[in-house]
N, CA, C and O atoms as a Tinker XYZ file with bonds, in Angstrom:
   376  protein
     1  N    -23.123000   18.781000    3.427000    73     2
     2  CA   -21.529000   18.947000    3.052000    64     1     3
     3  C    -20.654000   18.550000    3.185000    63     2     4     5
     4  O    -20.126000   17.658000    2.521000    81     3
     5  N    -20.384000   18.926000    3.794000    73     3     6
     6  CA   -19.138000   18.962000    4.938000    64     5     7
     7  C    -18.656000   17.279000    5.454000    63     6     8     9
     8  O    -17.541000   16.864000    5.773000    81     7
     9  N    -20.319000   16.377000    5.360000    73     7    10
    10  CA   -19.621000   14.923000    5.391000    64     9    11
    11  C    -19.594000   14.055000    4.004000    63    10    12    13
    12  O    -19.185000   12.894000    3.997000    81    11
    13  N    -20.107000   14.780000    2.730000    73    11    14
    14  CA   -19.439000   14.837000    1.637000    64    13    15
    15  C    -18.340000   15.281000    0.857000    63    14    16    17
    16  O    -18.353000   14.945000   -0.327000    81    15
    17  N    -17.577000   15.831000    1.189000    73    15    18
    18  CA   -16.382000   16.180000    1.293000    64    17    19
    19  C    -15.051000   15.512000    2.087000    63    18    20    21
    20  O    -13.846000   15.466000    1.837000    81    19
    21  N    -16.021000   14.957000    3.318000    73    19    22
    22  CA   -14.879000   14.390000    3.871000    64    21    23
    23  C    -14.884000   12.740000    2.947000    63    22    24    25
    24  O    -14.106000   11.826000    2.673000    81    23
    25  N    -15.457000   12.902000    2.862000    73    23    26
    26  CA   -15.608000   10.503000    2.312000    64    25    27
    27  C    -15.027000   11.135000    0.773000    63    26    28    29
    28  O    -14.380000   10.405000    0.022000    81    27
    29  N    -15.316000   12.438000    0.451000    73    27    30
    30  CA   -14.221000   12.173000   -1.290000    64    29    31
    31  C    -13.007000   12.570000   -0.739000    63    30    32    33
    32  O    -12.050000   12.424000   -1.499000    81    31
    33  N    -12.795000   12.974000    0.229000    73    31    34
    34  CA   -11.772000   13.632000    0.833000    64    33    35
    35  C    -11.451000   12.131000    0.958000    63    34    36    37
    36  O    -10.879000   11.616000   -0.003000    81    35
    37  N    -11.742000   11.386000    1.998000    73    35    38
    38  CA   -10.566000   10.341000    2.274000    64    37    39
    39  C    -10.626000    9.093000    1.059000    63    38    40    41
    40  O     -9.873000    8.125000    0.957000    81    39
    41  N    -11.331000    9.326000    0.533000    73    39    42
    42  CA   -10.945000    8.696000   -0.944000    64    41    43
    43  C     -9.588000    8.172000   -2.103000    63    42    44    45
    44  O     -9.002000    7.289000   -2.730000    81    43
    45  N     -9.773000    9.857000   -1.634000    73    43    46
    46  CA    -8.347000   10.568000   -2.861000    64    45    47
    47  C     -7.554000    9.565000   -1.485000    63    46    48    49
    48  O     -7.144000    8.418000   -1.660000    81    47
    49  N     -7.476000   10.345000   -0.111000    73    47    50
    50  CA    -6.109000    9.601000    0.451000    64    49    51
    51  C     -5.649000    8.350000    0.313000    63    50    52    53
    52  O     -4.507000    7.899000    0.229000    81    51
    53  N     -7.671000    7.417000    0.293000    73    51    54
    54  CA    -6.349000    5.914000   -0.310000    64    53    55
    55  C     -5.882000    4.887000   -1.560000    63    54    56    57
    56  O     -5.271000    3.849000   -1.811000    81    55
    57  N     -6.892000    6.339000   -2.330000    73    55    58
    58  CA    -6.066000    6.283000   -3.637000    64    57    59
    59  C     -5.365000    5.904000   -3.496000    63    58    60
    60  O     -4.552000    5.750000   -4.407000    81    59
    61  N     -4.097000    8.180000   -2.890000    73    62
    62  CA    -2.624000    7.280000   -2.734000    64    61    63
    63  C     -1.607000    7.031000   -2.146000    63    62    64    65
    64  O     -0.396000    7.140000   -2.342000    81    63
    65  N     -2.805000    6.387000   -0.770000    73    63    66
    66  CA    -2.135000    4.951000   -0.214000    64    65    67
    67  C     -2.160000    4.018000   -0.968000    63    66    68    69
    68  O     -1.326000    3.189000   -0.606000    81    67
    69  N     -2.937000    3.573000   -2.252000    73    67    70
    70  CA    -2.936000    2.389000   -3.334000    64    69    71
    71  C     -1.423000    2.514000   -3.836000    63    70    72    73
    72  O     -0.350000    1.919000   -3.749000    81    71
    73  N     -1.852000    3.372000   -4.272000    73    71    74
    74  CA    -0.745000    4.191000   -5.256000    64    73    75
    75  C      0.330000    3.863000   -5.020000    63    74    76    77
    76  O      1.047000    3.372000   -5.892000    81    75
    77  N      0.751000    4.056000   -3.703000    73    75    78
    78  CA     2.539000    4.376000   -2.757000    64    77    79
    79  C      2.759000    2.634000   -2.909000    63    78    80    81
    80  O      3.801000    2.146000   -3.347000    81    79
    81  N      1.429000    1.727000   -2.403000    73    79    82
    82  CA     2.059000    0.245000   -1.473000    64    81    83
    83  C      2.516000   -0.068000   -3.345000    63    82    84    85
    84  O      3.670000   -0.222000   -3.745000    81    83
    85  N      1.497000   -0.087000   -4.054000    73    83    86
    86  CA     2.238000   -0.555000   -5.360000    64    85    87
    87  C      3.262000   -0.051000   -6.148000    63    86    88    89
    88  O      3.811000   -1.035000   -6.643000    81    87
    89  N      3.854000    1.049000   -6.558000    73    87    90
    90  CA     5.123000    0.811000   -6.639000    64    89    91
    91  C      6.253000    0.927000   -5.628000    63    90    92    93
    92  O      7.300000    1.510000   -5.909000    81    91
    93  N      5.971000    0.234000   -4.174000    73    91    94
    94  CA     6.584000    0.384000   -2.944000    64    93    95
    95  C      6.728000   -1.507000   -2.930000    63    94    96    97
    96  O      7.794000   -2.065000   -2.670000    81    95
    97  N      5.710000   -2.101000   -3.192000    73    95    98
    98  CA     5.357000   -3.483000   -4.167000    64    97    99
    99  C      6.394000   -3.789000   -5.571000    63    98   100   101
   100  O      7.106000   -4.791000   -5.501000    81    99
   101  N      6.437000   -3.306000   -6.276000    73    99   102
   102  CA     6.927000   -3.354000   -7.423000    64   101   103
   103  C      8.866000   -3.509000   -7.110000    63   102   104   105
   104  O      9.731000   -4.366000   -7.291000    81   103
   105  N      8.814000   -2.615000   -6.758000    73   103   106
   106  CA    10.567000   -1.639000   -6.893000    64   105   107
   107  C     10.838000   -2.557000   -5.860000    63   106   108   109
   108  O     12.019000   -2.825000   -6.081000    81   107
   109  N     10.350000   -3.498000   -4.439000    73   107   110
   110  CA    11.420000   -4.314000   -3.375000    64   109   111
   111  C     11.159000   -5.184000   -3.594000    63   110   112   113
   112  O     11.751000   -5.897000   -2.784000    81   111
   113  N     10.211000   -6.177000   -4.643000    73   111   114
   114  CA    10.185000   -7.655000   -4.298000    64   113   115
   115  C      9.943000   -8.062000   -5.968000    63   114   116   117
   116  O      9.296000   -7.582000   -6.898000    81   115
   117  N     10.916000   -9.307000   -5.755000    73   115   118
   118  CA    10.651000   -9.503000   -7.719000    64   117   119
   119  C      9.113000  -10.720000   -7.791000    63   118   120   121
   120  O      8.309000  -11.131000   -6.954000    81   119
   121  N      9.281000  -10.887000   -8.948000    73   119   122
   122  CA     8.472000  -11.168000   -9.368000    64   121   123
   123  C      6.421000  -11.070000   -9.560000    63   122   124   125
   124  O      5.499000  -11.883000   -9.621000    81   123
   125  N      6.635000   -9.019000   -9.602000    73   123   126
   126  CA     4.918000   -9.182000   -9.291000    64   125   127
   127  C      5.234000   -8.339000   -9.570000    63   126   128   129
   128  O      6.017000   -7.472000   -9.181000    81   127
   129  N      3.945000   -8.713000  -11.145000    73   127   130
   130  CA     3.365000   -8.355000  -11.748000    64   129   131
   131  C      2.195000   -6.807000  -12.326000    63   130   132   133
   132  O      2.233000   -5.835000  -13.081000    81   131
   133  N      1.394000   -7.398000  -11.473000    73   131   134
   134  CA    -0.072000   -6.235000  -10.771000    64   133   135
   135  C     -0.454000   -7.138000   -9.338000    63   134   136   137
   136  O     -0.269000   -8.318000   -9.042000    81   135
   137  N     -1.256000   -5.650000   -8.400000    73   135   138
   138  CA    -1.424000   -5.578000   -7.691000    64   137   139
   139  C     -3.176000   -5.484000   -7.428000    63   138   140   141
   140  O     -3.980000   -4.615000   -7.764000    81   139
   141  N     -3.290000   -6.299000   -6.957000    73   139   142
   142  CA    -4.913000   -6.044000   -6.349000    64   141   143
   143  C     -5.465000   -5.494000   -5.390000    63   142   144   145
   144  O     -5.732000   -6.394000   -4.594000    81   143
   145  N     -5.747000   -4.669000   -5.054000    73   143   146
   146  CA    -6.393000   -3.758000   -3.789000    64   145   147
   147  C     -8.031000   -4.745000   -3.430000    63   146   148   149
   148  O     -8.765000   -5.313000   -4.239000    81   147
   149  N     -8.121000   -4.662000   -2.342000    73   147   150
   150  CA    -9.727000   -5.007000   -1.242000    64   149   151
   151  C    -10.026000   -3.429000   -1.243000    63   150   152   153
   152  O     -9.521000   -2.359000   -1.583000    81   151
   153  N    -11.299000   -4.035000   -0.578000    73   151   154
   154  CA   -12.178000   -1.853000   -0.833000    64   153   155
   155  C    -11.543000   -1.566000    0.943000    63   154   156   157
   156  O    -11.118000   -0.454000    1.256000    81   155
   157  N    -11.569000   -2.483000    1.732000    73   155   158
   158  CA   -11.391000   -2.130000    2.776000    64   157   159
   159  C    -10.426000   -1.423000    3.887000    63   158   160   161
   160  O     -9.696000   -2.297000    4.356000    81   159
   161  N    -10.261000   -0.618000    4.258000    73   159   162
   162  CA    -8.459000   -0.178000    4.756000    64   161   163
   163  C     -9.337000    0.083000    6.230000    63   162   164   165
   164  O    -10.432000   -0.213000    6.710000    81   163
   165  N     -7.992000    0.901000    6.637000    73   163   166
   166  CA    -8.146000    1.254000    8.264000    64   165   167
   167  C     -7.086000    2.453000    8.396000    63   166   168   169
   168  O     -5.875000    2.501000    8.180000    81   167
   169  N     -8.036000    3.419000    8.844000    73   167   170
   170  CA    -7.078000    5.108000    8.989000    64   169   171
   171  C     -6.553000    4.502000   10.358000    63   170   172   173
   172  O     -7.226000    3.659000   10.950000    81   171
   173  N     -5.676000    4.826000   10.709000    73   171   174
   174  CA    -5.503000    4.672000   12.557000    64   173   175
   175  C     -5.209000    6.533000   12.706000    63   174   176   177
   176  O     -4.960000    7.362000   11.831000    81   175
   177  N     -5.361000    6.670000   14.115000    73   175   178
   178  CA    -5.624000    7.912000   14.413000    64   177   179
   179  C     -4.646000    8.812000   14.169000    63   178   180   181
   180  O     -5.076000    9.942000   13.936000    81   179
   181  N     -3.138000    8.648000   14.138000    73   179   182
   182  CA    -2.294000    9.014000   13.977000    64   181   183
   183  C     -2.190000    9.576000   11.985000    63   182   184   185
   184  O     -1.308000   10.280000   11.492000    81   183
   185  N     -3.241000    9.038000   11.356000    73   183   186
   186  CA    -3.388000    9.469000    9.849000    64   185   187
   187  C     -2.408000    8.092000    8.875000    63   186   188   189
   188  O     -1.910000    8.200000    7.754000    81   187
   189  N     -2.405000    7.338000    9.454000    73   187   190
   190  CA    -1.814000    6.578000    8.745000    64   189   191
   191  C     -2.583000    5.713000    7.765000    63   190   192   193
   192  O     -3.226000    4.906000    8.436000    81   191
   193  N     -2.771000    5.551000    6.630000    73   191   194
   194  CA    -3.620000    4.558000    6.111000    64   193   195
   195  C     -3.512000    3.356000    5.388000    63   194   196   197
   196  O     -3.098000    3.151000    4.247000    81   195
   197  N     -4.140000    2.284000    6.600000    73   195   198
   198  CA    -3.517000    0.603000    6.413000    64   197   199
   199  C     -5.172000    0.604000    5.499000    63   198   200   201
   200  O     -6.373000    0.831000    5.641000    81   199
   201  N     -3.547000   -0.075000    3.973000    73   199   202
   202  CA    -4.516000   -0.943000    3.259000    64   201   203
   203  C     -3.889000   -2.191000    2.640000    63   202   204   205
   204  O     -2.674000   -2.252000    2.449000    81   203
   205  N     -5.049000   -3.576000    2.204000    73   203   206
   206  CA    -5.148000   -4.508000    1.725000    64   205   207
   207  C     -5.388000   -5.089000    0.332000    63   206   208   209
   208  O     -6.008000   -4.500000   -0.553000    81   207
   209  N     -4.792000   -6.396000    0.213000    73   207   210
   210  CA    -4.925000   -7.125000   -0.850000    64   209   211
   211  C     -3.898000   -7.713000   -1.609000    63   210   212   213
   212  O     -2.817000   -7.382000   -1.124000    81   211
   213  N     -3.763000   -8.458000   -2.612000    73   211   214
   214  CA    -3.047000   -9.824000   -3.493000    64   213   215
   215  C     -2.214000   -9.146000   -4.188000    63   214   216   217
   216  O     -1.982000   -7.938000   -4.225000    81   215
   217  N     -1.720000  -10.148000   -4.817000    73   215   218
   218  CA    -0.925000   -9.598000   -6.255000    64   217   219
   219  C     -0.500000  -11.375000   -6.937000    63   218   220   221
   220  O     -0.307000  -12.447000   -6.363000    81   219
   221  N     -0.494000  -10.961000   -8.393000    73   219   222
   222  CA    -0.772000  -11.953000   -9.229000    64   221   223
   223  C     -1.905000  -13.190000   -9.427000    63   222   224   225
   224  O     -1.941000  -14.412000   -9.573000    81   223
   225  N     -2.800000  -12.032000   -9.330000    73   223   226
   226  CA    -4.387000  -12.611000   -9.612000    64   225   227
   227  C     -4.162000  -13.343000   -8.612000    63   226   228   229
   228  O     -5.092000  -12.864000   -7.963000    81   227
   229  N     -3.739000  -14.079000   -7.936000    73   227   230
   230  CA    -3.646000  -15.243000   -6.441000    64   229   231
   231  C     -4.238000  -14.694000   -5.006000    63   230   232   233
   232  O     -3.529000  -14.218000   -4.119000    81   231
   233  N     -5.485000  -14.827000   -4.948000    73   231   234
   234  CA    -5.577000  -13.978000   -3.491000    64   233   235
   235  C     -5.077000  -14.663000   -2.571000    63   234   236   237
   236  O     -5.571000  -14.026000   -1.641000    81   235
   237  N     -4.303000  -15.703000   -1.923000    73   235   238
   238  CA    -3.596000  -16.662000   -1.898000    64   237   239
   239  C     -1.855000  -15.821000   -0.931000    63   238   240   241
   240  O     -1.162000  -15.933000    0.081000    81   239
   241  N     -2.000000  -15.010000   -2.248000    73   239   242
   242  CA    -0.745000  -13.566000   -2.493000    64   241   243
   243  C     -1.356000  -12.912000   -1.836000    63   242   244   245
   244  O     -2.091000  -12.143000   -2.456000    81   243
   245  N     -1.426000  -12.818000   -0.056000    73   243   246
   246  CA    -1.704000  -10.919000    0.359000    64   245   247
   247  C     -0.725000  -10.151000    1.269000    63   246   248   249
   248  O      0.262000  -10.457000    1.938000    81   247
   249  N     -1.107000   -9.529000    1.127000    73   247   250
   250  CA    -0.264000   -8.548000    1.403000    64   249   251
   251  C     -1.130000   -7.220000    2.451000    63   250   252   253
   252  O     -2.339000   -7.284000    2.675000    81   251
   253  N     -0.399000   -6.298000    2.888000    73   251   254
   254  CA    -0.940000   -4.868000    3.436000    64   253   255
   255  C     -0.165000   -4.470000    4.075000    63   254   256   257
   256  O      0.533000   -5.356000    4.567000    81   255
   257  N      0.255000   -2.879000    4.513000    73   255   258
   258  CA     1.112000   -2.122000    4.619000    64   257   259
   259  C      0.500000   -0.400000    5.208000    63   258   260   261
   260  O     -0.701000   -0.263000    4.973000    81   259
   261  N      0.861000    0.275000    5.585000    73   259   262
   262  CA     0.324000    1.338000    6.355000    64   261   263
   263  C      1.265000    2.486000    5.600000    63   262   264   265
   264  O      2.490000    2.607000    5.563000    81   263
   265  N      0.068000    3.371000    4.946000    73   263   266
   266  CA     0.705000    4.080000    4.696000    64   265   267
   267  C      0.903000    5.732000    5.210000    63   266   268   269
   268  O      0.053000    6.459000    5.723000    81   267
   269  N      1.898000    5.945000    4.979000    73   267   270
   270  CA     2.525000    7.630000    6.154000    64   269   271
   271  C      2.267000    8.784000    5.056000    63   270   272   273
   272  O      3.017000    8.728000    4.082000    81   271
   273  N      1.319000    9.816000    5.072000    73   271   274
   274  CA     0.726000   10.360000    4.757000    64   273   275
   275  C      2.073000   11.314000    4.454000    63   274   276   277
   276  O      2.773000   11.519000    3.463000    81   275
   277  N      2.058000   11.785000    5.835000    73   275   278
   278  CA     2.690000   13.091000    6.060000    64   277   279
   279  C      4.839000   13.157000    5.576000    63   278   280   281
   280  O      5.588000   14.065000    5.216000    81   279
   281  N      5.006000   11.810000    5.830000    73   279   282
   282  CA     6.524000   11.154000    5.548000    64   281   283
   283  C      6.183000   11.198000    3.698000    63   282   284   285
   284  O      7.086000   11.552000    2.940000    81   283
   285  N      4.548000   10.724000    3.054000    73   283   286
   286  CA     5.089000   10.544000    1.775000    64   285   287
   287  C      5.950000    8.798000    1.672000    63   286   288   289
   288  O      6.651000    8.468000    0.715000    81   287
   289  N      5.702000    8.023000    2.723000    73   287   290
   290  CA     6.335000    6.461000    2.609000    64   289   291
   291  C      5.630000    5.366000    3.153000    63   290   292   293
   292  O      5.283000    5.581000    4.314000    81   291
   293  N      5.395000    4.582000    2.835000    73   291   294
   294  CA     5.183000    3.005000    3.119000    64   293   295
   295  C      5.700000    2.868000    5.028000    63   294   296   297
   296  O      6.923000    3.006000    5.051000    81   295
   297  N      5.409000    2.756000    5.799000    73   295   298
   298  CA     6.462000    2.422000    7.185000    64   297   299
   299  C      6.177000    1.064000    7.542000    63   298   300   301
   300  O      7.062000    0.455000    8.142000    81   299
   301  N      4.986000    0.419000    7.252000    73   299   302
   302  CA     4.792000   -0.770000    7.829000    64   301   303
   303  C      4.463000   -1.772000    6.668000    63   302   304   305
   304  O      4.014000   -1.190000    5.681000    81   303
   305  N      4.551000   -2.868000    6.563000    73   303   306
   306  CA     4.284000   -3.302000    5.192000    64   305   307
   307  C      4.374000   -5.362000    5.693000    63   306   308   309
   308  O      5.379000   -5.738000    6.295000    81   307
   309  N      3.181000   -6.473000    5.321000    73   307   310
   310  CA     3.748000   -7.767000    4.988000    64   309   311
   311  C      2.750000   -8.275000    4.024000    63   310   312   313
   312  O      1.534000   -8.297000    3.835000    81   311
   313  N      4.324000   -8.835000    3.297000    73   311   314
   314  CA     3.945000   -9.707000    2.431000    64   313   315
   315  C      4.652000  -10.868000    2.085000    63   314   316   317
   316  O      5.607000  -11.035000    2.844000    81   315
   317  N      4.522000  -11.869000    1.083000    73   315   318
   318  CA     5.128000  -12.688000    1.348000    64   317   319
   319  C      5.563000  -13.367000   -0.338000    63   318   320   321
   320  O      5.185000  -14.097000   -1.254000    81   319
   321  N      6.787000  -12.342000    0.209000    73   319   322
   322  CA     7.690000  -12.570000   -1.488000    64   321   323
   323  C      9.148000  -12.298000   -0.712000    63   322   324   325
   324  O      9.741000  -11.959000    0.312000    81   323
   325  N      9.196000  -12.704000   -1.978000    73   323   326
   326  CA    11.244000  -12.338000   -1.965000    64   325   327
   327  C     11.761000  -11.142000   -2.512000    63   326   328   329
   328  O     11.687000  -10.775000   -3.684000    81   327
   329  N     12.379000  -10.471000   -1.393000    73   327   330
   330  CA    13.007000   -8.904000   -1.326000    64   329   331
   331  C     13.967000   -8.773000   -2.945000    63   330   332   333
   332  O     14.569000   -9.701000   -3.486000    81   331
   333  N     13.893000   -7.793000   -3.286000    73   331   334
   334  CA    15.191000   -7.741000   -4.726000    64   333   335
   335  C     16.571000   -7.787000   -4.199000    63   334   336   337
   336  O     17.075000   -6.891000   -3.522000    81   335
   337  N     17.047000   -8.690000   -4.487000    73   335   338
   338  CA    18.969000   -8.418000   -4.350000    64   337   339
   339  C     19.026000   -6.957000   -3.439000    63   338   340   341
   340  O     19.044000   -6.884000   -2.211000    81   339
   341  N     19.044000   -6.060000   -4.211000    73   339   342
   342  CA    19.495000   -4.840000   -3.482000    64   341   343
   343  C     18.764000   -4.032000   -2.556000    63   342   344   345
   344  O     19.373000   -3.116000   -2.003000    81   343
   345  N     17.372000   -4.252000   -2.260000    73   343   346
   346  CA    16.329000   -3.685000   -1.532000    64   345   347
   347  C     16.705000   -4.395000   -0.553000    63   346   348   349
   348  O     17.674000   -4.583000   -1.289000    81   347
   349  N     16.993000   -5.184000    0.682000    73   347   350
   350  CA    17.172000   -6.703000    1.115000    64   349   351
   351  C     17.724000   -5.479000    2.578000    63   350   352   353
   352  O     16.692000   -5.120000    3.146000    81   351
   353  N     18.832000   -4.906000    3.164000    73   351   354
   354  CA    19.014000   -4.188000    3.678000    64   353   355
   355  C     17.829000   -2.911000    3.785000    63   354   356   357
   356  O     17.301000   -2.725000    4.882000    81   355
   357  N     17.525000   -2.241000    2.872000    73   355   358
   358  CA    16.683000   -0.829000    3.083000    64   357   359
   359  C     16.085000   -1.404000    2.332000    63   358   360   361
   360  O     16.474000   -2.405000    1.730000    81   359
   361  N     14.751000   -0.730000    2.208000    73   359   362
   362  CA    13.778000   -0.755000    0.736000    64   361   363
   363  C     14.520000    0.151000   -0.489000    63   362   364   365
   364  O     15.277000    1.031000   -0.080000    81   363
   365  N     14.423000    0.060000   -1.447000    73   363   366
   366  CA    14.598000    0.098000   -2.456000    64   365   367
   367  C     13.390000    1.914000   -2.985000    63   366   368   369
   368  O     12.169000    1.776000   -2.915000    81   367
   369  N     13.856000    3.060000   -3.348000    73   367   370
   370  CA    13.288000    3.336000   -4.126000    64   369   371
   371  C     12.293000    3.311000   -4.313000    63   370   372   373
   372  O     12.071000    2.129000   -4.052000    81   371
   373  N     10.878000    3.937000   -4.748000    73   371   374
   374  CA     9.766000    4.055000   -4.864000    64   373   375
   375  C      9.015000    5.090000   -5.268000    63   374   376
   376  O      7.790000    4.982000   -5.314000    81   375
């Protein structure tokens, strides 16, 4: 029973990480219309959840990001896209 509960809890945490990552990308980058997440993810020892995916239906437009659930924010990310003008010096709210 505990194993099933742990899997359900982890799945919910990954879903939250994906939702926050999508909001972050759309708030901070130009021309991002849709985001698709891959099934794989990584949870680091500190509890951060790294998610992977691509945007605008083009699998060559890859991104990844680490969601820090204790601070409810994206702590690190990699994406090959143009930042919105108002979000270049600091991350825009998402």
